XYZ file of C-alpha atoms in Angstrom:
83
model
C -25.621 85.429 31.651
C -23.235 85.228 34.604
C -23.581 82.288 36.965
C -23.251 82.949 40.676
C -22.208 80.008 42.810
C -23.791 79.463 46.162
C -21.724 80.774 49.083
C -19.148 78.365 50.455
C -19.454 76.032 47.465
C -16.803 73.354 47.799
C -15.457 71.484 44.784
C -13.678 68.169 44.949
C -11.112 67.022 42.374
C -12.457 63.934 40.643
C -9.570 63.453 38.211
C -5.949 64.599 38.390
C -5.677 65.676 34.785
C -7.585 65.050 31.605
C -6.800 66.007 28.035
C -9.348 67.037 25.435
C -9.186 65.003 22.228
C -8.830 66.541 18.758
C -12.558 67.350 18.716
C -12.486 69.063 22.117
C -14.145 66.221 24.008
C -13.188 65.152 27.514
C -14.133 61.909 29.256
C -15.647 62.301 32.700
C -16.446 58.670 33.486
C -19.478 56.410 33.651
C -21.036 58.277 36.597
C -21.709 61.174 34.222
C -22.880 59.162 31.206
C -26.192 60.160 29.639
C -26.662 63.285 31.771
C -27.182 66.839 30.490
C -25.071 69.775 31.642
C -24.950 73.528 31.203
C -21.356 74.543 30.475
C -20.018 77.853 31.788
C -16.506 79.292 31.535
C -14.927 81.952 33.723
C -12.656 84.729 32.489
C -9.615 82.721 33.596
C -10.682 79.601 31.647
C -12.197 77.510 34.429
C -15.117 75.395 33.237
C -18.194 74.687 35.360
C -20.612 71.876 34.483
C -24.042 72.224 36.088
C -26.428 69.249 35.864
C -29.695 70.186 34.152
C -32.910 68.488 33.152
C -33.906 68.889 29.519
C -37.648 69.241 28.951
C -39.148 68.297 25.579
C -40.553 71.353 23.793
C -43.978 69.756 23.545
C -44.132 69.651 27.378
C -43.210 73.304 27.959
C -46.856 74.262 28.379
C -46.794 72.342 31.672
C -44.070 74.626 32.981
C -45.366 77.857 31.463
C -48.960 77.575 32.638
C -49.612 79.577 35.780
C -52.689 77.613 36.753
C -52.251 74.791 39.240
C -51.569 71.505 37.584
C -54.589 69.210 37.579
C -54.444 65.496 37.244
C -57.568 63.416 36.840
C -58.400 59.861 35.970
C -58.150 60.978 32.326
C -54.591 62.225 32.824
C -53.164 65.708 32.330
C -55.469 68.266 30.772
C -53.840 70.432 28.148
C -55.037 74.044 28.059
C -57.156 75.081 25.057
C -55.219 76.155 21.970
C -55.135 79.881 21.173
C -56.878 80.866 17.944
C-alpha cells in the first residue's frame, strides 16, 4: 500500500551517514530505543520510518467495536462473545 506524505513535509538529517551491519541492522540512537516503526521504501531506495503504536491482539475488540466505549466503576465492559 503506497504511503502519501503530508504536503510540505520537511525532513531533517539526524545522522550524516550510517552503515547497516551484516544482518541489515542500523543504529538510530537512544532517542529511538524501544519504539515501533512501520518501514516503507520508495522506488529509488529511500526508507521512511513512521512511528506506530502496536496494540495487543486481545485488545483489538476495543478498536473494532463501533459502540461508544463505556467505562464504569467495574472497568471496561467486553462485548458478549459470538456463539
